[in-house]
C-alpha cells in the first residue's frame, strides 16, 4: 500500500473527468505513459472512496491474451481504445461493477475495430488521506486562483468606473456606440 502513492504521482497533474458507469457517478484520472503503460484513479463520489490501478506493457499484453484470445493488437492500440471507452464514449460500452472491501472490480465489454473486446479493471482501494493530494489541495489552489482573478477584475472595473467619473466631472458627455 505504501508504494501506490509514489506511483500515483503521474496522476497529480491530470485533471478529473466525470464518467458514469452502471448508473454510478465517478471521477476519473487516466494517464497513458508513452502509450506503453497506464495509470488510473477512480473516485467513487457516492461512497467517497478512492481507487487506483496501474498496468505496464507486459501486464496489458497478458490480460489481452487472457480476455481476448483471438485478438492481437499492439499495446498502443489497446490503450487508445481504453481511453476512448472510458473518457470519450463510456455510454457505448457495457460495464459491470463489484465493490469489495479492498478493491473495485469493473468489467467492460466493447468493440475494437468491430471485434468483441473485454477488459477488466481491478482497482485497489486507497487510503482517504490521498484525497488531500489529488482532490483537496488542487481544489484549494483553484479557489485561491479564482479569488485572485476576481479581485483583479474588481480592480479593473473600479478603475474604469473612476475613469468614467473623471470624464463626467470634466463635462464630457459619454455615449455608447451601437454594436452592429
mmCIF file of C-alpha atoms in Angstrom:
data_model
loop_
_atom_site.group_PDB
_atom_site.id
_atom_site.type_symbol
_atom_site.label_atom_id
_atom_site.label_comp_id
_atom_site.label_asym_id
_atom_site.label_seq_id
_atom_site.Cartn_x
_atom_site.Cartn_y
_atom_site.Cartn_z
ATOM 1 C CA UNK A 1 0.000 0.000 0.000
ATOM 2 C CA UNK A 2 2.915 2.384 0.622
ATOM 3 C CA UNK A 3 4.177 2.129 -2.980
ATOM 4 C CA UNK A 4 0.894 3.278 -4.519
ATOM 5 C CA UNK A 5 1.202 6.980 -3.595
ATOM 6 C CA UNK A 6 4.615 7.103 -5.324
ATOM 7 C CA UNK A 7 3.213 5.526 -8.467
ATOM 8 C CA UNK A 8 0.213 7.855 -8.473
ATOM 9 C CA UNK A 9 2.499 10.895 -8.826
ATOM 10 C CA UNK A 10 1.932 10.763 -12.606
ATOM 11 C CA UNK A 11 -1.721 11.499 -11.907
ATOM 12 C CA UNK A 12 -1.155 14.637 -9.799
ATOM 13 C CA UNK A 13 -1.285 16.987 -12.804
ATOM 14 C CA UNK A 14 -4.006 15.086 -14.650
ATOM 15 C CA UNK A 15 -7.462 16.603 -14.475
ATOM 16 C CA UNK A 16 -10.537 14.766 -13.277
ATOM 17 C CA UNK A 17 -13.167 13.653 -15.790
ATOM 18 C CA UNK A 18 -16.713 12.832 -14.745
ATOM 19 C CA UNK A 19 -17.943 9.453 -16.016
ATOM 20 C CA UNK A 20 -20.967 7.258 -15.366
ATOM 21 C CA UNK A 21 -20.556 3.504 -15.044
ATOM 22 C CA UNK A 22 -23.509 1.293 -14.156
ATOM 23 C CA UNK A 23 -25.566 4.369 -13.221
ATOM 24 C CA UNK A 24 -22.947 5.459 -10.677
ATOM 25 C CA UNK A 25 -21.017 8.717 -10.853
ATOM 26 C CA UNK A 26 -17.253 8.530 -10.784
ATOM 27 C CA UNK A 27 -14.430 10.978 -11.285
ATOM 28 C CA UNK A 28 -11.598 9.537 -13.338
ATOM 29 C CA UNK A 29 -7.940 10.396 -13.835
ATOM 30 C CA UNK A 30 -6.251 8.476 -16.648
ATOM 31 C CA UNK A 31 -2.568 8.680 -17.548
ATOM 32 C CA UNK A 32 -1.091 6.916 -20.575
ATOM 33 C CA UNK A 33 2.693 6.875 -20.204
ATOM 34 C CA UNK A 34 4.329 6.837 -23.643
ATOM 35 C CA UNK A 35 1.469 4.531 -24.631
ATOM 36 C CA UNK A 36 3.164 1.510 -23.033
ATOM 37 C CA UNK A 37 1.589 1.651 -19.567
ATOM 38 C CA UNK A 38 -1.323 3.331 -17.898
ATOM 39 C CA UNK A 39 -2.419 4.523 -14.509
ATOM 40 C CA UNK A 40 -5.902 5.368 -13.465
ATOM 41 C CA UNK A 41 -7.506 6.717 -10.367
ATOM 42 C CA UNK A 42 -11.222 6.473 -9.842
ATOM 43 C CA UNK A 43 -13.133 8.386 -7.197
ATOM 44 C CA UNK A 44 -16.491 6.907 -6.249
ATOM 45 C CA UNK A 45 -18.462 10.055 -5.499
ATOM 46 C CA UNK A 46 -21.295 8.296 -3.663
ATOM 47 C CA UNK A 47 -19.115 6.097 -1.441
ATOM 48 C CA UNK A 48 -16.360 8.733 -1.088
ATOM 49 C CA UNK A 49 -13.748 6.101 -1.952
ATOM 50 C CA UNK A 50 -10.571 6.435 -3.995
ATOM 51 C CA UNK A 51 -9.280 3.555 -6.176
ATOM 52 C CA UNK A 52 -6.073 3.064 -8.176
ATOM 53 C CA UNK A 53 -4.776 0.818 -10.947
ATOM 54 C CA UNK A 54 -1.503 0.697 -12.839
ATOM 55 C CA UNK A 55 -0.587 -1.742 -15.634
ATOM 56 C CA UNK A 56 2.654 -1.977 -17.572
ATOM 57 C CA UNK A 57 3.152 -3.305 -21.090
ATOM 58 C CA UNK A 58 3.583 -6.947 -20.030
ATOM 59 C CA UNK A 59 0.505 -6.907 -17.807
ATOM 60 C CA UNK A 60 -1.572 -5.347 -20.594
ATOM 61 C CA UNK A 61 -0.416 -7.967 -23.115
ATOM 62 C CA UNK A 62 -1.101 -10.797 -20.640
ATOM 63 C CA UNK A 63 -4.602 -9.529 -19.883
ATOM 64 C CA UNK A 64 -5.281 -9.078 -23.598
ATOM 65 C CA UNK A 65 -4.399 -12.741 -24.251
ATOM 66 C CA UNK A 66 -6.453 -13.969 -21.285
ATOM 67 C CA UNK A 67 -9.611 -11.979 -22.014
ATOM 68 C CA UNK A 68 -9.398 -11.731 -25.807
ATOM 69 C CA UNK A 69 -7.510 -14.824 -27.037
ATOM 70 C CA UNK A 70 -8.491 -14.364 -30.680
ATOM 71 C CA UNK A 71 -7.440 -10.708 -30.760
ATOM 72 C CA UNK A 72 -3.968 -9.399 -31.484
ATOM 73 C CA UNK A 73 -3.253 -5.708 -31.171
ATOM 74 C CA UNK A 74 -0.323 -3.535 -30.126
ATOM 75 C CA UNK A 75 -0.391 -2.125 -26.587
ATOM 76 C CA UNK A 76 -0.665 1.387 -28.018
ATOM 77 C CA UNK A 77 -3.928 0.457 -29.787
ATOM 78 C CA UNK A 78 -5.307 -1.172 -26.612
ATOM 79 C CA UNK A 79 -4.516 1.912 -24.516
ATOM 80 C CA UNK A 80 -6.060 4.249 -27.073
ATOM 81 C CA UNK A 81 -9.172 2.065 -27.076
ATOM 82 C CA UNK A 82 -9.353 2.056 -23.266
ATOM 83 C CA UNK A 83 -9.064 5.845 -23.247
ATOM 84 C CA UNK A 84 -11.823 6.124 -25.839
ATOM 85 C CA UNK A 85 -14.048 3.712 -23.909
ATOM 86 C CA UNK A 86 -13.542 5.361 -20.525
ATOM 87 C CA UNK A 87 -13.394 9.050 -21.397
ATOM 88 C CA UNK A 88 -14.845 9.728 -24.830
ATOM 89 C CA UNK A 89 -17.662 7.181 -25.181
ATOM 90 C CA UNK A 90 -18.369 5.356 -21.905
ATOM 91 C CA UNK A 91 -22.078 5.050 -22.749
ATOM 92 C CA UNK A 92 -21.331 2.906 -25.829
ATOM 93 C CA UNK A 93 -19.899 0.095 -23.715
ATOM 94 C CA UNK A 94 -21.313 -2.431 -21.308
ATOM 95 C CA UNK A 95 -19.994 -2.354 -17.742
ATOM 96 C CA UNK A 96 -20.463 -4.390 -14.593
ATOM 97 C CA UNK A 97 -19.005 -3.394 -11.257
ATOM 98 C CA UNK A 98 -18.498 -5.079 -7.927
ATOM 99 C CA UNK A 99 -17.189 -3.362 -4.831
ATOM 100 C CA UNK A 100 -15.175 -5.410 -2.362
ATOM 101 C CA UNK A 101 -13.534 -4.390 0.892
ATOM 102 C CA UNK A 102 -10.128 -3.659 -0.670
ATOM 103 C CA UNK A 103 -10.859 -3.187 -4.362
ATOM 104 C CA UNK A 104 -13.314 -2.175 -7.056
ATOM 105 C CA UNK A 105 -13.718 -4.599 -9.940
ATOM 106 C CA UNK A 106 -15.010 -3.270 -13.277
ATOM 107 C CA UNK A 107 -15.680 -5.482 -16.298
ATOM 108 C CA UNK A 108 -16.018 -3.737 -19.643
ATOM 109 C CA UNK A 109 -17.364 -5.131 -22.910
ATOM 110 C CA UNK A 110 -16.888 -3.115 -26.074
ATOM 111 C CA UNK A 111 -15.934 -3.394 -29.732
ATOM 112 C CA UNK A 112 -12.411 -2.849 -31.043
ATOM 113 C CA UNK A 113 -12.464 -2.438 -34.841
ATOM 114 C CA UNK A 114 -15.754 -4.371 -34.907
ATOM 115 C CA UNK A 115 -14.425 -7.266 -32.803
ATOM 116 C CA UNK A 116 -15.701 -8.064 -29.305
ATOM 117 C CA UNK A 117 -13.296 -6.684 -26.728
ATOM 118 C CA UNK A 118 -13.349 -7.445 -22.999
ATOM 119 C CA UNK A 119 -11.325 -5.752 -20.297
ATOM 120 C CA UNK A 120 -11.205 -5.929 -16.531
ATOM 121 C CA UNK A 121 -10.061 -3.235 -14.146
ATOM 122 C CA UNK A 122 -9.165 -4.321 -10.616
ATOM 123 C CA UNK A 123 -8.626 -1.062 -8.785
ATOM 124 C CA UNK A 124 -7.082 -1.110 -5.331
ATOM 125 C CA UNK A 125 -8.774 0.935 -2.646
ATOM 126 C CA UNK A 126 -6.580 3.801 -1.469
ATOM 127 C CA UNK A 127 -6.463 5.466 1.885
ATOM 128 C CA UNK A 128 -8.634 8.563 2.147
ATOM 129 C CA UNK A 129 -5.587 10.648 3.110
ATOM 130 C CA UNK A 130 -4.635 10.591 -0.574
ATOM 131 C CA UNK A 131 -7.758 12.645 -1.271
ATOM 132 C CA UNK A 132 -5.778 15.597 0.069
ATOM 133 C CA UNK A 133 -3.125 15.195 -2.603
ATOM 134 C CA UNK A 134 -5.486 14.576 -5.513
ATOM 135 C CA UNK A 135 -8.638 16.498 -4.545
ATOM 136 C CA UNK A 136 -8.442 18.896 -1.626
ATOM 137 C CA UNK A 137 -5.128 20.654 -2.286
ATOM 138 C CA UNK A 138 -5.796 21.226 -6.019
ATOM 139 C CA UNK A 139 -9.293 22.443 -5.137
ATOM 140 C CA UNK A 140 -7.908 24.924 -2.607
ATOM 141 C CA UNK A 141 -5.342 26.210 -5.114
ATOM 142 C CA UNK A 142 -8.099 26.635 -7.720
ATOM 143 C CA UNK A 143 -10.260 28.538 -5.240
ATOM 144 C CA UNK A 144 -7.351 30.829 -4.367
ATOM 145 C CA UNK A 145 -6.649 31.430 -8.059
ATOM 146 C CA UNK A 146 -10.307 32.286 -8.741
ATOM 147 C CA UNK A 147 -10.366 34.659 -5.769
ATOM 148 C CA UNK A 148 -7.235 36.385 -7.073
ATOM 149 C CA UNK A 149 -8.758 36.739 -10.539
ATOM 150 C CA UNK A 150 -11.971 38.103 -9.044
ATOM 151 C CA UNK A 151 -10.023 40.740 -7.108
ATOM 152 C CA UNK A 152 -8.128 41.735 -10.258
ATOM 153 C CA UNK A 153 -11.389 42.076 -12.189
ATOM 154 C CA UNK A 154 -12.904 44.165 -9.401
ATOM 155 C CA UNK A 155 -9.867 46.475 -9.509
ATOM 156 C CA UNK A 156 -10.198 46.841 -13.289
ATOM 157 C CA UNK A 157 -13.912 47.652 -13.012
ATOM 158 C CA UNK A 158 -13.258 50.151 -10.208
ATOM 159 C CA UNK A 159 -10.539 51.824 -12.321
ATOM 160 C CA UNK A 160 -12.932 52.053 -15.289
ATOM 161 C CA UNK A 161 -15.668 53.481 -13.040
ATOM 162 C CA UNK A 162 -13.206 56.094 -11.758
ATOM 163 C CA UNK A 163 -12.188 56.902 -15.339
ATOM 164 C CA UNK A 164 -15.852 57.395 -16.305
ATOM 165 C CA UNK A 165 -16.423 59.610 -13.237
ATOM 166 C CA UNK A 166 -13.364 61.698 -14.240
ATOM 167 C CA UNK A 167 -14.794 62.190 -17.732
ATOM 168 C CA UNK A 168 -18.157 63.201 -16.281
ATOM 169 C CA UNK A 169 -16.544 65.670 -13.856
ATOM 170 C CA UNK A 170 -14.789 67.298 -16.828
ATOM 171 C CA UNK A 171 -18.171 67.781 -18.520
ATOM 172 C CA UNK A 172 -17.577 65.240 -21.233
ATOM 173 C CA UNK A 173 -20.760 63.505 -22.311
ATOM 174 C CA UNK A 174 -20.245 59.773 -22.739
ATOM 175 C CA UNK A 175 -22.210 57.828 -25.323
ATOM 176 C CA UNK A 176 -22.300 54.159 -26.028
ATOM 177 C CA UNK A 177 -21.793 53.348 -29.679
ATOM 178 C CA UNK A 178 -24.150 50.831 -31.158
ATOM 179 C CA UNK A 179 -22.801 47.336 -31.654
ATOM 180 C CA UNK A 180 -23.628 46.021 -35.090
#
